[in-house]
Coordinates of C-alpha atoms and ligand atoms in Angstrom, one line a residue:
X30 CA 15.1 -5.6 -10.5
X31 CA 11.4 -4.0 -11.3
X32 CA 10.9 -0.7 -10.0
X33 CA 7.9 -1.8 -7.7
X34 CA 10.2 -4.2 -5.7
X35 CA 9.7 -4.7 -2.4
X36 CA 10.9 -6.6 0.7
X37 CA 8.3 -8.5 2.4
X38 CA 8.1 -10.1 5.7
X39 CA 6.4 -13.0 6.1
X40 CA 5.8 -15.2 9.5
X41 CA 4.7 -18.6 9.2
X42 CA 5.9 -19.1 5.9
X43 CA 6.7 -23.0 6.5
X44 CA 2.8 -23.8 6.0
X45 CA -0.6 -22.9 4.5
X46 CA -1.2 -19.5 4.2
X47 CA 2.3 -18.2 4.8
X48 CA 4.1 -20.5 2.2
X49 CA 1.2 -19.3 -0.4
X50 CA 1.6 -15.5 0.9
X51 CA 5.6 -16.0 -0.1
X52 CA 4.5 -17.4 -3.3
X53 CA 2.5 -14.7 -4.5
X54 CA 4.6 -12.0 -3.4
X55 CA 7.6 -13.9 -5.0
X56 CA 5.4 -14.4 -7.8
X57 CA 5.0 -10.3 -8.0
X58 CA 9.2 -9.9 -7.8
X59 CA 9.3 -9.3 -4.3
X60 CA 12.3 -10.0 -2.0
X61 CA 11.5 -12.2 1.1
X62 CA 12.4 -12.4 4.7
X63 CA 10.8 -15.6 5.9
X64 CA 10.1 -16.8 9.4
X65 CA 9.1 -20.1 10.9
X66 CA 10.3 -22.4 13.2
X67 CA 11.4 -25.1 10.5
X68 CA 14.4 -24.3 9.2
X69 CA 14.3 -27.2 6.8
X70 CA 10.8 -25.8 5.5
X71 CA 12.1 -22.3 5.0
X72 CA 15.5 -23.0 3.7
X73 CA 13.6 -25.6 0.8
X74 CA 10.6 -22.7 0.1
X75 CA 13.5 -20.2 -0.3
X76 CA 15.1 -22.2 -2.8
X77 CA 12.7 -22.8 -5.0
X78 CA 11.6 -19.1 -4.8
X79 CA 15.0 -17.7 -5.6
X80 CA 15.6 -20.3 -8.5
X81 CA 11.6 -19.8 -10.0
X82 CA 11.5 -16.2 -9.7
X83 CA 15.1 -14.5 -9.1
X84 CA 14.6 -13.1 -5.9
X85 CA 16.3 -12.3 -2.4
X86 CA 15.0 -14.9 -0.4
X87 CA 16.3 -15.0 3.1
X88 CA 15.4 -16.8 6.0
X89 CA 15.0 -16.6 10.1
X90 CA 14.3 -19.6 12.0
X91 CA 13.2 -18.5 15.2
X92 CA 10.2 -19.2 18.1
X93 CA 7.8 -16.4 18.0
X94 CA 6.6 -17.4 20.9
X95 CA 9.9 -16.2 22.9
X96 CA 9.8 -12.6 23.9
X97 CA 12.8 -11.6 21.9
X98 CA 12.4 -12.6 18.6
X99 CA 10.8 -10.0 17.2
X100 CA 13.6 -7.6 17.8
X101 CA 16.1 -10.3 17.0
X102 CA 14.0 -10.7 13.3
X103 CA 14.8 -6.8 12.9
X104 CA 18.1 -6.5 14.1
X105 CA 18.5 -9.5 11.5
X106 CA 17.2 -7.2 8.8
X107 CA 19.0 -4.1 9.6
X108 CA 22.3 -6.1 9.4
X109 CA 21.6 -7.7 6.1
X110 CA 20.3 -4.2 4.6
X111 CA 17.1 -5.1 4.3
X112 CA 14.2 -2.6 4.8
X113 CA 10.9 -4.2 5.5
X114 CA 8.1 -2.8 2.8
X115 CA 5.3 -5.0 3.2
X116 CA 5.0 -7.4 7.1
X117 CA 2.7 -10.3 7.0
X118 CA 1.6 -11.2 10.5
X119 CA 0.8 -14.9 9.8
X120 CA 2.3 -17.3 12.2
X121 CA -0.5 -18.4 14.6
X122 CA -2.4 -21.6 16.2
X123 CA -4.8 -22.8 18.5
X124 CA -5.0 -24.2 21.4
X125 CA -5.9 -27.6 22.0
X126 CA -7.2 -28.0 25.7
X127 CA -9.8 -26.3 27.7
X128 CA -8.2 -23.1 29.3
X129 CA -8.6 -24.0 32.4
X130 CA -6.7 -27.4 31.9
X131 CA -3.9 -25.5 30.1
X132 CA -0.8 -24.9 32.1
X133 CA -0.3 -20.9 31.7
X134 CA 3.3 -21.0 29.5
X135 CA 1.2 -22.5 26.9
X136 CA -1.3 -19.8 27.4
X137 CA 1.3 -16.8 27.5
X138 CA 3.1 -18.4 24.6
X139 CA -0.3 -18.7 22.3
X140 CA -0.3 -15.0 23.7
X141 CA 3.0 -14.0 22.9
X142 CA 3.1 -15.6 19.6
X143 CA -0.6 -14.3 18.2
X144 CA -0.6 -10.8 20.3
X145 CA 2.8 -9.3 21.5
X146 CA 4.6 -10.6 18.2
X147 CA 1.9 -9.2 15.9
X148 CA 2.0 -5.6 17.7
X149 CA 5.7 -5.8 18.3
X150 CA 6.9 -6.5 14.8
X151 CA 4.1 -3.8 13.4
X152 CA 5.5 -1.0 15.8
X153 CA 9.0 -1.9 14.6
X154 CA 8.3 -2.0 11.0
X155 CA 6.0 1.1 10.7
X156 CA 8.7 3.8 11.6
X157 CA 10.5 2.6 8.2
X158 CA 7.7 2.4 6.4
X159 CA 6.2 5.8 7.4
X160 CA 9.5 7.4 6.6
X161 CA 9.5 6.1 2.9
X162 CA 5.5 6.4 2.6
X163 CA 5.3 3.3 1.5
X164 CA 4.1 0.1 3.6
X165 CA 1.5 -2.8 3.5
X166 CA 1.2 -5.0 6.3
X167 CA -1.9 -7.7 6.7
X168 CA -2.5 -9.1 10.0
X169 CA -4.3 -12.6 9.9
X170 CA -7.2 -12.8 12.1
X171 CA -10.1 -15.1 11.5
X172 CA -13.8 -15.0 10.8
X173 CA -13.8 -16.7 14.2
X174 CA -13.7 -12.6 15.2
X175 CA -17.3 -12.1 14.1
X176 CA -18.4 -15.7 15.3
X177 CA -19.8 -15.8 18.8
X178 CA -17.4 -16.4 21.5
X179 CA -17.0 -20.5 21.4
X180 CA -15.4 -22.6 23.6
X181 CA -11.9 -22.0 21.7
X182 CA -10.1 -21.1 24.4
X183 CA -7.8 -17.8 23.7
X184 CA -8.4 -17.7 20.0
X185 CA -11.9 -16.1 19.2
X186 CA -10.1 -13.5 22.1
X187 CA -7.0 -13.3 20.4
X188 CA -8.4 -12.6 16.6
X189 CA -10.5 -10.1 17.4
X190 CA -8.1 -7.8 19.5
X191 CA -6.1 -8.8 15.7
X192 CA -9.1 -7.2 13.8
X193 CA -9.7 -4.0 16.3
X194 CA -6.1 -3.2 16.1
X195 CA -5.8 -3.5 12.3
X196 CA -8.5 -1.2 11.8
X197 CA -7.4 1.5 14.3
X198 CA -4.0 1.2 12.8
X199 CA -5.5 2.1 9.2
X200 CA -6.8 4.9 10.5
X201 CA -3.5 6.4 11.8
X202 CA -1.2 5.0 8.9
X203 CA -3.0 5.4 5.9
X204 CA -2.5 9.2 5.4
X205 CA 1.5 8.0 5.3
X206 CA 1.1 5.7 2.9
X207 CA 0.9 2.4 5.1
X208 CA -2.0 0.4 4.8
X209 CA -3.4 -2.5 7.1
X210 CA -5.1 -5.1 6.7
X211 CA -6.8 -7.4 8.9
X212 CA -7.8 -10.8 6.6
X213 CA -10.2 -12.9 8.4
X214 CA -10.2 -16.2 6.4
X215 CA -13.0 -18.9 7.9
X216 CA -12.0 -23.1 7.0
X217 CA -8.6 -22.7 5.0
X218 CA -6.9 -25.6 3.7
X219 CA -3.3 -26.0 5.9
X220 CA -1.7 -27.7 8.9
X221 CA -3.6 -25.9 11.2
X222 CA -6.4 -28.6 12.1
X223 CA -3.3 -30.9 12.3
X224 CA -1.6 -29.1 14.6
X225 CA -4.9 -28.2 16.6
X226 CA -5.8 -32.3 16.8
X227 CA -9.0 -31.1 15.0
X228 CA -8.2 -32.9 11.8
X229 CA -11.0 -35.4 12.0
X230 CA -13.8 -33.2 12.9
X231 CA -12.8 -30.5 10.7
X232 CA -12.9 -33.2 7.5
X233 CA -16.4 -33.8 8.2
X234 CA -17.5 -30.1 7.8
X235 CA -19.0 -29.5 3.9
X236 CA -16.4 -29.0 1.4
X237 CA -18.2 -25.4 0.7
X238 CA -17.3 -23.9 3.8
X239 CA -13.2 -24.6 2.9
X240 CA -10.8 -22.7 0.7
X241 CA -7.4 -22.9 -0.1
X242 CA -4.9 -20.9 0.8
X243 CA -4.0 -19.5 -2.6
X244 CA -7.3 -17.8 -2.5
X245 CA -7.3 -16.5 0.6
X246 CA -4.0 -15.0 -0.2
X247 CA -4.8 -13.9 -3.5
X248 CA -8.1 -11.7 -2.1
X249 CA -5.9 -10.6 0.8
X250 CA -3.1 -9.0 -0.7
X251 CA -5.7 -7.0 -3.6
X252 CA -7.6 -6.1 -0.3
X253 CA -4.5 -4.2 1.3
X254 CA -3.2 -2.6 -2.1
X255 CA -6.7 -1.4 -2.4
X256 CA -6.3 0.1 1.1
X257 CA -9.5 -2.4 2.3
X258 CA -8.6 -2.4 6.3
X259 CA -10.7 -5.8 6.8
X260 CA -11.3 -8.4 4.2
X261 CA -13.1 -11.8 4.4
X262 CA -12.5 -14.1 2.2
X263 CA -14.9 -16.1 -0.1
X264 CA -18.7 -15.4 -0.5
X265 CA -19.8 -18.2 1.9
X266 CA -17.5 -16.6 4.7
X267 CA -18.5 -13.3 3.3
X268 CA -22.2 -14.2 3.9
X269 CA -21.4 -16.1 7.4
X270 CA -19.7 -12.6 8.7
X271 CA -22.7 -10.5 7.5
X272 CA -25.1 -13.0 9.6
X273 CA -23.1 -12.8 12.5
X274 CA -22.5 -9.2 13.0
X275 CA -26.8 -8.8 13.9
X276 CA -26.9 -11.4 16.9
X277 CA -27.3 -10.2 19.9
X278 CA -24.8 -10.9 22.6
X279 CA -27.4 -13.4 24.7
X280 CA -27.9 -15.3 21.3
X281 CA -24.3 -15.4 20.2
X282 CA -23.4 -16.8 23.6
X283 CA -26.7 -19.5 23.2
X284 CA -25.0 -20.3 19.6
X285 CA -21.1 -20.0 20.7
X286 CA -21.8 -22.5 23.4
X287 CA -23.9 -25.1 21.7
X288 CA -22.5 -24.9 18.0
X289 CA -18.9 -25.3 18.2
X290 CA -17.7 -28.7 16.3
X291 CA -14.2 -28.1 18.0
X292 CA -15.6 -27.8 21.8
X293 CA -13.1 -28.4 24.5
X294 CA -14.5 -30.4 27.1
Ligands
NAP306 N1 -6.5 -22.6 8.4 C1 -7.6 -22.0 8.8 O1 -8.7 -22.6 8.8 C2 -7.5 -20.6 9.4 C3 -8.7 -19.9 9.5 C4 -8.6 -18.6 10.0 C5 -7.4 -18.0 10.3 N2 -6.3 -18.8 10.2 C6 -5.0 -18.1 10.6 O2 -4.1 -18.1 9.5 C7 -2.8 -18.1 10.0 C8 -2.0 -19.2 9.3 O3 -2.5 -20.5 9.7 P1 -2.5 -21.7 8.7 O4 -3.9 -22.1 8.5 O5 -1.6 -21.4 7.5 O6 -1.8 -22.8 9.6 P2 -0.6 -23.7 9.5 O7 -0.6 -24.4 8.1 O8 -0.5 -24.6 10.7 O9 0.7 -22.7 9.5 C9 1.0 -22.0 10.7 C10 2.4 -21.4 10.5 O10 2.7 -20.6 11.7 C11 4.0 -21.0 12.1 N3 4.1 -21.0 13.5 C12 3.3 -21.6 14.5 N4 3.8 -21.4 15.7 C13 4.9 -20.6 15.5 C14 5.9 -20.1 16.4 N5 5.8 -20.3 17.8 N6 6.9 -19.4 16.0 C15 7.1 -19.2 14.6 N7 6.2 -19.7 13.7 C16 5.1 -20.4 14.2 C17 4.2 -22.4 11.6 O11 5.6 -22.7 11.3 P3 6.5 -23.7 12.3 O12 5.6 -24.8 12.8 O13 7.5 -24.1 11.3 O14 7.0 -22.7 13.3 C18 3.5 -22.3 10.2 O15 4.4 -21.8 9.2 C19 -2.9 -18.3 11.6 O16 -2.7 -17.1 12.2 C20 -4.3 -18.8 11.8 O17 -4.8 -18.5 13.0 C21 -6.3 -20.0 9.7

């Protein structure tokens, strides 16, 4: 085993960003704790980690949209010996109805799954990591956090509390050792304009505003091991960030409201 090895944490490892994320670390000799709901998924990426790179490769199929998995994912750990090094906050989706249409479980649960997991599995992990001075967690928010507020229900809401957190967190970790990162990709190549219903519009948007996930990955994990507390991604979402941050509020709202290609009626 190399000296630098490491047990990551990765959630939403059955798809896009998360399967890449357990690539690369697998790719770097990391061990692996993956979480999804699809077992199948997990148990066939775990496989052909362990085989391609020799690796502990375990798996939790769980909801992280019910209250107790987080602290079911760490008891997990704990039991199998496993000591969390590195968490990758990475499970997430949006939703697909106006808010007001939505019936509130799938509200709390968009909640529970993008906030309260996110926070929960950090403030479990970082007691660990502080005590060995080591730990590098990256929290996926969106470049939807520096967009103006559009008619995406929860989401815009929910990344940027993910981008204020990660930052403030920085602050009071990175003098133990922990880093945190808050990687705010814009149009990535996965499932999740599938899973959103979004797929047609979002296959209509010019190729130069996409990436794939294997980029977005590779820039987000050299962004958190050079102690970076927000990255974005890619020039063009680079440059679309730096445009946004000027607008005033009365503008972003004029742009938020009229802009947005994935509206909700
Ligand atoms: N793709 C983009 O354009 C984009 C842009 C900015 C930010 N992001 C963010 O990047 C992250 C990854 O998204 P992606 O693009 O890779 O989407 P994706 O391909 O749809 O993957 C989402 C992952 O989250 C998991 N997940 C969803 N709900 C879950 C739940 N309730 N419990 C456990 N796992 C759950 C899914 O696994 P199961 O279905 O197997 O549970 C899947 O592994 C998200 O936080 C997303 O908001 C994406």
């Amino acid at each position: 085993m190399p000296a630098s090895t490491r047990t990551a944490l990765v959630t939403g490892a059955s798809a896009g960003i998360g399967a890449s994320f357990a690539r690369h670390l697998a790719q770097q000799g990391h061990d692996l704790l993956l979480v999804a709901r699809r077992a199948d998924r997990l148990e066939a990426l775990a496989a052909e980690l362990r085989a391609a790179h020799n690796i502990r490769c375990q798996i939790f199929a769980a909801d992280l949209a019910d209250r107790g998995t987080p602290e079911a994912i760490i008891g997990y750990a704990a039991g199998e010996g496993i000591e969390i090094d590195i968490l990758i906050n990475n499970a997430g989706l949006s939703g697909k109805t106006a808010f007001a249409d939505t019936p509130w479980d799938t509200l709390a649960a968009e909640i529970q799954l993008m906030v309260t997991a996110v926070t929960e599995l950090t403030h479990r992990v970082v007691p660990g990591m502080k005590e060995r001075r080591w730990g590098r967690i990256v929290n996926l928010s969106s470049l939807a956090a520096f967009s103006p507020p559009g008619a995406s229900l929860l989401y815009t809401g929910i990344k940027s509390y993910i981008l204020n957190i990660s930052q403030s967190l920085d602050m009071e970790l990175k003098p133990h050792g922990v880093h945190v990162t808050a990687l705010c990709p814009g149009f990535t190549h996965s499932e999740f304009h599938d899973v959103m219903g979004t797929r047609r519009t979002a296959d209509h948007l010019p190729a130069i505003l996409w990436q794939q996930p294997e980029e977005v990955v590779r820039e987000g994990w050299q962004a958190v091991m050079k102690g970076k507390p927000v990255c974005v991604p890619g020039t063009v979402n680079k440059l679309t960030a730096a445009a946004m941050r000027p607008i005033p509020t009365n503008v972003g709202y004029f742009l938020g409201n009229r802009l947005n290609p994935f509206k909700n009626g």
